[in-house]
Structures are given as structure tokens and as C-alpha cells.
């Protein structure tokens, strides 16, 4: 096994010297020349795709990255930011999802306003670390990733490599990367508190709490129940994914099987719409039989039947926050997590008792 020489091994070693030594290690392990390694890491078409992939994987394993960001900013060669939307291989949540469309549009506007270009890409949600390819190849000066999904550890590994990275999501324990997101705990709290204020006591929760943002929203939901002297009931919690094609049957079956809840907190507006459909199929109406709160406040929320009471996420402002956090990293600033305010938008699916 070849040991990568680090700056701590030699007080005199400069950053550039350490990078050169790491390139020698990569070349030896890959069985190619140092010049081939250099070309591969720069994304040169002179190196075949298989070799480029092998070199990139070795570079990641050795925590190696060429400082393309600083070089490109200094020479103004590259003004491209990679915006990466992961997908679940099982559910194949489409980029046409209303939330994805809204936040990608917000980021695109923010980048355009600052004179930057956007490279839109997708990676398997099980391999979030593949998002680093665009930076490692020099094709982008940094990465904005939409969602944390289930691999918080991979995001921490990318941050440990000093990859310029900002993630849309919630602040998590032991987080090394910069996140920007709405206040998910507050959002869950506001949704459940409102339903409790309407006299509801058996409040279902629909959303996959294995996802960090949903987990945080559930914390707020549980907190609101505790304030009212109630405990969460596992039977009233449904781990439905965000993808409509998969969630539709799951939500419909839940609404048919359980008729003992009088309110629902849904972790997206799309899930809220599917729940309304499921309740109607089960012969129940919203809000007469079941009050319902969605999450995101997408434009469609105001126009569905009934219009959704929902937690408003600051999606329109999110693009500027994400872009500014990334550019701050490229300027050498330390970017900590940024939590943006949310609020409850009251409409007819759970109207105010006084309305």
C-alpha cells in the first residue's frame, strides 16, 4: 500500500509539493504516467473514459483535489457552478417535481445575476460523492447539491477534501459541510400546533423520516404533540417517499386502512395532494373530516381543491443564499450552516378556527 505524504510529514512541504507527490502516488497506483494523471484530472479527452474514472476514484481515496477553484477564480477562466439534483434509483423522482423546478430556477437566477453559468446534473442518491466529479475535472468551480438524502457521511467526506460545496438541507449533528435550508423543526412545529389549535388530537405524519429534512420536521411535530400532552403513535406515521409514482399507492392504502386520524401533517405539497385524493377515495373529505397541512408552499398549493394550508419555504430566496455561501467558500471564507425562516400559510385545507 502506498502511503500518501502529507504536509504534517515534512514541515517544509508546500501545498503544491504535496499535490505533486500525491499525483505520483496516483500515477503509480493507476499504472499510468504523472502527465496522464494530470490530463485525467483536468477532464482531457486525450485520456479514455475508463482511465479518467480510475484516476478520479484514486484521487478521492487519497483525499486529493487540484485547487481548480482558486485557479479559475484567479485567472477568471471558469464561471461555471455545478447544480446537482440526486435521484433515488428505485423511485426515480423526476426533476420536474415542483420543488426541484422552483429551487433550480431560483439558483439559476442567482447565478445569472452574479455573472456565473450553471451546469445541471444528476447523480444516484446512493453515490452523492459522484457530485465531486465536476469540480475534480475542472469543469465547475464548485457544487450546489439539492438535498442531503440518506448519505450525510458522503457529504462530510467531500467537505473534508475542501471541495467547494453547499447543500440544500437541514443542519445535522457532526456536520462538516455548509447547508442552507428552511427551519424544518419550526415548520413541523407550526404545522402540528395549528392542527392542535383546531381541536385535532389524532394527527398523522406522512413523510420518510430517514431523510434528514423530514427527520427534523418530525422533531417539530413530536414537540408540538408533547406540548399538548400527547405522544406520537407509530401507527399514524407513514414513511412515504416524495415521488408521486411510488407514493400514490402507499398513501391511498394508508387512508383506506386507517380511519382513526382527524388531521395530517404532510412533508410536501405533493404528498398533501396525494393524501387528499386518498382520503376522498376512502369517502372522507378535507377539511370537514380531516384537516391537512402541506409543506413547501409551491404555486400549485393555492390552486388545488381545497387550497392547501402549508408551511412556506423560502425557495425564492434560497438561490441567492446557496450561491452566496458557495462564492464565500471560493473567497476563502468559512461557511457555516444557514437556517432560513419559515411560516404557516393558512388556506382551506386547515382553515383558522376563527375564519
mmCIF file of N, CA, C and O in Angstrom, residues 230-263:
data_model
loop_
_atom_site.group_PDB
_atom_site.id
_atom_site.type_symbol
_atom_site.label_atom_id
_atom_site.label_comp_id
_atom_site.label_asym_id
_atom_site.label_seq_id
_atom_site.Cartn_x
_atom_site.Cartn_y
_atom_site.Cartn_z
ATOM 1 N N UNK A 230 -49.451 14.873 24.430
ATOM 2 C CA UNK A 230 -49.696 13.708 23.582
ATOM 3 C C UNK A 230 -48.382 13.038 23.181
ATOM 4 O O UNK A 230 -47.322 13.684 23.154
ATOM 5 N N UNK A 231 -48.461 11.761 22.863
ATOM 6 C CA UNK A 231 -47.317 11.000 22.382
ATOM 7 C C UNK A 231 -47.530 10.645 20.906
ATOM 8 O O UNK A 231 -48.666 10.387 20.486
ATOM 9 N N UNK A 232 -46.465 10.619 20.095
ATOM 10 C CA UNK A 232 -46.627 10.176 18.711
ATOM 11 C C UNK A 232 -47.030 8.703 18.669
ATOM 12 O O UNK A 232 -46.569 7.911 19.487
ATOM 13 N N UNK A 233 -47.890 8.355 17.738
ATOM 14 C CA UNK A 233 -48.325 6.964 17.576
ATOM 15 C C UNK A 233 -47.706 6.405 16.294
ATOM 16 O O UNK A 233 -48.009 6.885 15.197
ATOM 17 N N UNK A 234 -46.856 5.405 16.423
ATOM 18 C CA UNK A 234 -46.226 4.828 15.220
ATOM 19 C C UNK A 234 -47.229 4.423 14.146
ATOM 20 O O UNK A 234 -46.935 4.532 12.947
ATOM 21 N N UNK A 235 -48.409 3.987 14.537
ATOM 22 C CA UNK A 235 -49.407 3.559 13.554
ATOM 23 C C UNK A 235 -49.934 4.711 12.719
ATOM 24 O O UNK A 235 -50.519 4.493 11.645
ATOM 25 N N UNK A 236 -49.749 5.945 13.192
ATOM 26 C CA UNK A 236 -50.219 7.116 12.465
ATOM 27 C C UNK A 236 -49.100 7.793 11.681
ATOM 28 O O UNK A 236 -49.270 8.910 11.189
ATOM 29 N N UNK A 237 -47.955 7.135 11.563
ATOM 30 C CA UNK A 237 -46.837 7.685 10.797
ATOM 31 C C UNK A 237 -46.595 6.818 9.556
ATOM 32 O O UNK A 237 -46.510 5.596 9.648
ATOM 33 N N UNK A 238 -46.505 7.490 8.422
ATOM 34 C CA UNK A 238 -46.334 6.786 7.144
ATOM 35 C C UNK A 238 -45.070 7.278 6.456
ATOM 36 O O UNK A 238 -44.951 8.459 6.121
ATOM 37 N N UNK A 239 -44.115 6.366 6.216
ATOM 38 C CA UNK A 239 -42.835 6.730 5.581
ATOM 39 C C UNK A 239 -42.985 6.728 4.069
ATOM 40 O O UNK A 239 -42.422 5.886 3.363
ATOM 41 N N UNK A 240 -43.755 7.681 3.561
ATOM 42 C CA UNK A 240 -43.988 7.769 2.117
ATOM 43 C C UNK A 240 -42.895 8.577 1.448
ATOM 44 O O UNK A 240 -42.484 9.624 1.962
ATOM 45 N N UNK A 241 -42.385 8.144 0.284
ATOM 46 C CA UNK A 241 -41.380 8.916 -0.454
ATOM 47 C C UNK A 241 -42.021 10.120 -1.126
ATOM 48 O O UNK A 241 -43.251 10.226 -1.218
ATOM 49 N N UNK A 242 -41.196 11.039 -1.618
ATOM 50 C CA UNK A 242 -41.707 12.233 -2.281
ATOM 51 C C UNK A 242 -42.188 11.952 -3.711
ATOM 52 O O UNK A 242 -42.965 12.717 -4.255
ATOM 53 N N UNK A 243 -41.707 10.878 -4.319
ATOM 54 C CA UNK A 243 -42.032 10.587 -5.714
ATOM 55 C C UNK A 243 -43.495 10.131 -5.849
ATOM 56 O O UNK A 243 -43.888 9.092 -5.299
ATOM 57 N N UNK A 244 -44.328 10.885 -6.579
ATOM 58 C CA UNK A 244 -45.753 10.548 -6.692
ATOM 59 C C UNK A 244 -46.021 9.150 -7.226
ATOM 60 O O UNK A 244 -46.943 8.468 -6.772
ATOM 61 N N UNK A 245 -45.220 8.717 -8.210
ATOM 62 C CA UNK A 245 -45.446 7.416 -8.804
ATOM 63 C C UNK A 245 -45.362 6.280 -7.810
ATOM 64 O O UNK A 245 -46.030 5.252 -7.968
ATOM 65 N N UNK A 246 -44.550 6.434 -6.784
ATOM 66 C CA UNK A 246 -44.409 5.412 -5.745
ATOM 67 C C UNK A 246 -45.335 5.703 -4.573
ATOM 68 O O UNK A 246 -45.943 4.796 -3.996
ATOM 69 N N UNK A 247 -45.480 6.981 -4.222
ATOM 70 C CA UNK A 247 -46.225 7.356 -3.019
ATOM 71 C C UNK A 247 -47.731 7.177 -3.171
ATOM 72 O O UNK A 247 -48.430 6.950 -2.177
ATOM 73 N N UNK A 248 -48.258 7.303 -4.384
ATOM 74 C CA UNK A 248 -49.716 7.284 -4.580
ATOM 75 C C UNK A 248 -50.370 6.051 -3.956
ATOM 76 O O UNK A 248 -51.310 6.162 -3.163
ATOM 77 N N UNK A 249 -49.874 4.872 -4.301
ATOM 78 C CA UNK A 249 -50.475 3.636 -3.790
ATOM 79 C C UNK A 249 -50.284 3.508 -2.287
ATOM 80 O O UNK A 249 -51.193 3.057 -1.567
ATOM 81 N N UNK A 250 -49.108 3.928 -1.787
ATOM 82 C CA UNK A 250 -48.817 3.818 -0.358
ATOM 83 C C UNK A 250 -49.769 4.700 0.447
ATOM 84 O O UNK A 250 -50.336 4.280 1.464
ATOM 85 N N UNK A 251 -49.951 5.938 -0.008
ATOM 86 C CA UNK A 251 -50.817 6.876 0.696
ATOM 87 C C UNK A 251 -52.277 6.420 0.618
ATOM 88 O O UNK A 251 -53.016 6.460 1.611
ATOM 89 N N UNK A 252 -52.696 5.969 -0.553
ATOM 90 C CA UNK A 252 -54.089 5.531 -0.719
ATOM 91 C C UNK A 252 -54.399 4.347 0.203
ATOM 92 O O UNK A 252 -55.458 4.298 0.838
ATOM 93 N N UNK A 253 -53.465 3.401 0.278
ATOM 94 C CA UNK A 253 -53.669 2.236 1.151
ATOM 95 C C UNK A 253 -53.762 2.669 2.614
ATOM 96 O O UNK A 253 -54.595 2.154 3.374
ATOM 97 N N UNK A 254 -52.920 3.625 3.020
ATOM 98 C CA UNK A 254 -52.938 4.133 4.390
ATOM 99 C C UNK A 254 -54.298 4.765 4.701
ATOM 100 O O UNK A 254 -54.893 4.522 5.762
ATOM 101 N N UNK A 255 -54.798 5.580 3.783
ATOM 102 C CA UNK A 255 -56.080 6.259 4.002
ATOM 103 C C UNK A 255 -57.243 5.270 4.050
ATOM 104 O O UNK A 255 -58.228 5.494 4.764
ATOM 105 N N UNK A 256 -57.153 4.182 3.312
ATOM 106 C CA UNK A 256 -58.189 3.156 3.332
ATOM 107 C C UNK A 256 -58.131 2.337 4.619
ATOM 108 O O UNK A 256 -59.169 1.988 5.189
ATOM 109 N N UNK A 257 -56.904 2.033 5.062
ATOM 110 C CA UNK A 257 -56.731 1.131 6.204
ATOM 111 C C UNK A 257 -56.996 1.806 7.543
ATOM 112 O O UNK A 257 -57.487 1.172 8.483
ATOM 113 N N UNK A 258 -56.689 3.110 7.645
ATOM 114 C CA UNK A 258 -56.806 3.794 8.925
ATOM 115 C C UNK A 258 -57.812 4.940 8.804
ATOM 116 O O UNK A 258 -57.632 5.850 8.008
ATOM 117 N N UNK A 259 -58.833 4.853 9.630
ATOM 118 C CA UNK A 259 -59.854 5.889 9.626
ATOM 119 C C UNK A 259 -59.935 6.567 10.999
ATOM 120 O O UNK A 259 -60.938 7.211 11.335
ATOM 121 N N UNK A 260 -58.864 6.401 11.799
ATOM 122 C CA UNK A 260 -58.887 6.906 13.175
ATOM 123 C C UNK A 260 -58.062 8.172 13.370
ATOM 124 O O UNK A 260 -57.750 8.549 14.477
ATOM 125 N N UNK A 261 -57.690 8.867 12.280
ATOM 126 C CA UNK A 261 -56.975 10.132 12.432
ATOM 127 C C UNK A 261 -57.872 11.263 11.940
ATOM 128 O O UNK A 261 -58.698 11.096 11.046
ATOM 129 N N UNK A 262 -57.698 12.430 12.573
ATOM 130 C CA UNK A 262 -58.534 13.571 12.229
ATOM 131 C C UNK A 262 -57.745 14.729 11.613
ATOM 132 O O UNK A 262 -58.304 15.792 11.333
ATOM 133 N N UNK A 263 -56.441 14.536 11.424
ATOM 134 C CA UNK A 263 -55.604 15.571 10.821
ATOM 135 C C UNK A 263 -54.325 14.923 10.307
ATOM 136 O O UNK A 263 -53.963 13.812 10.725
#
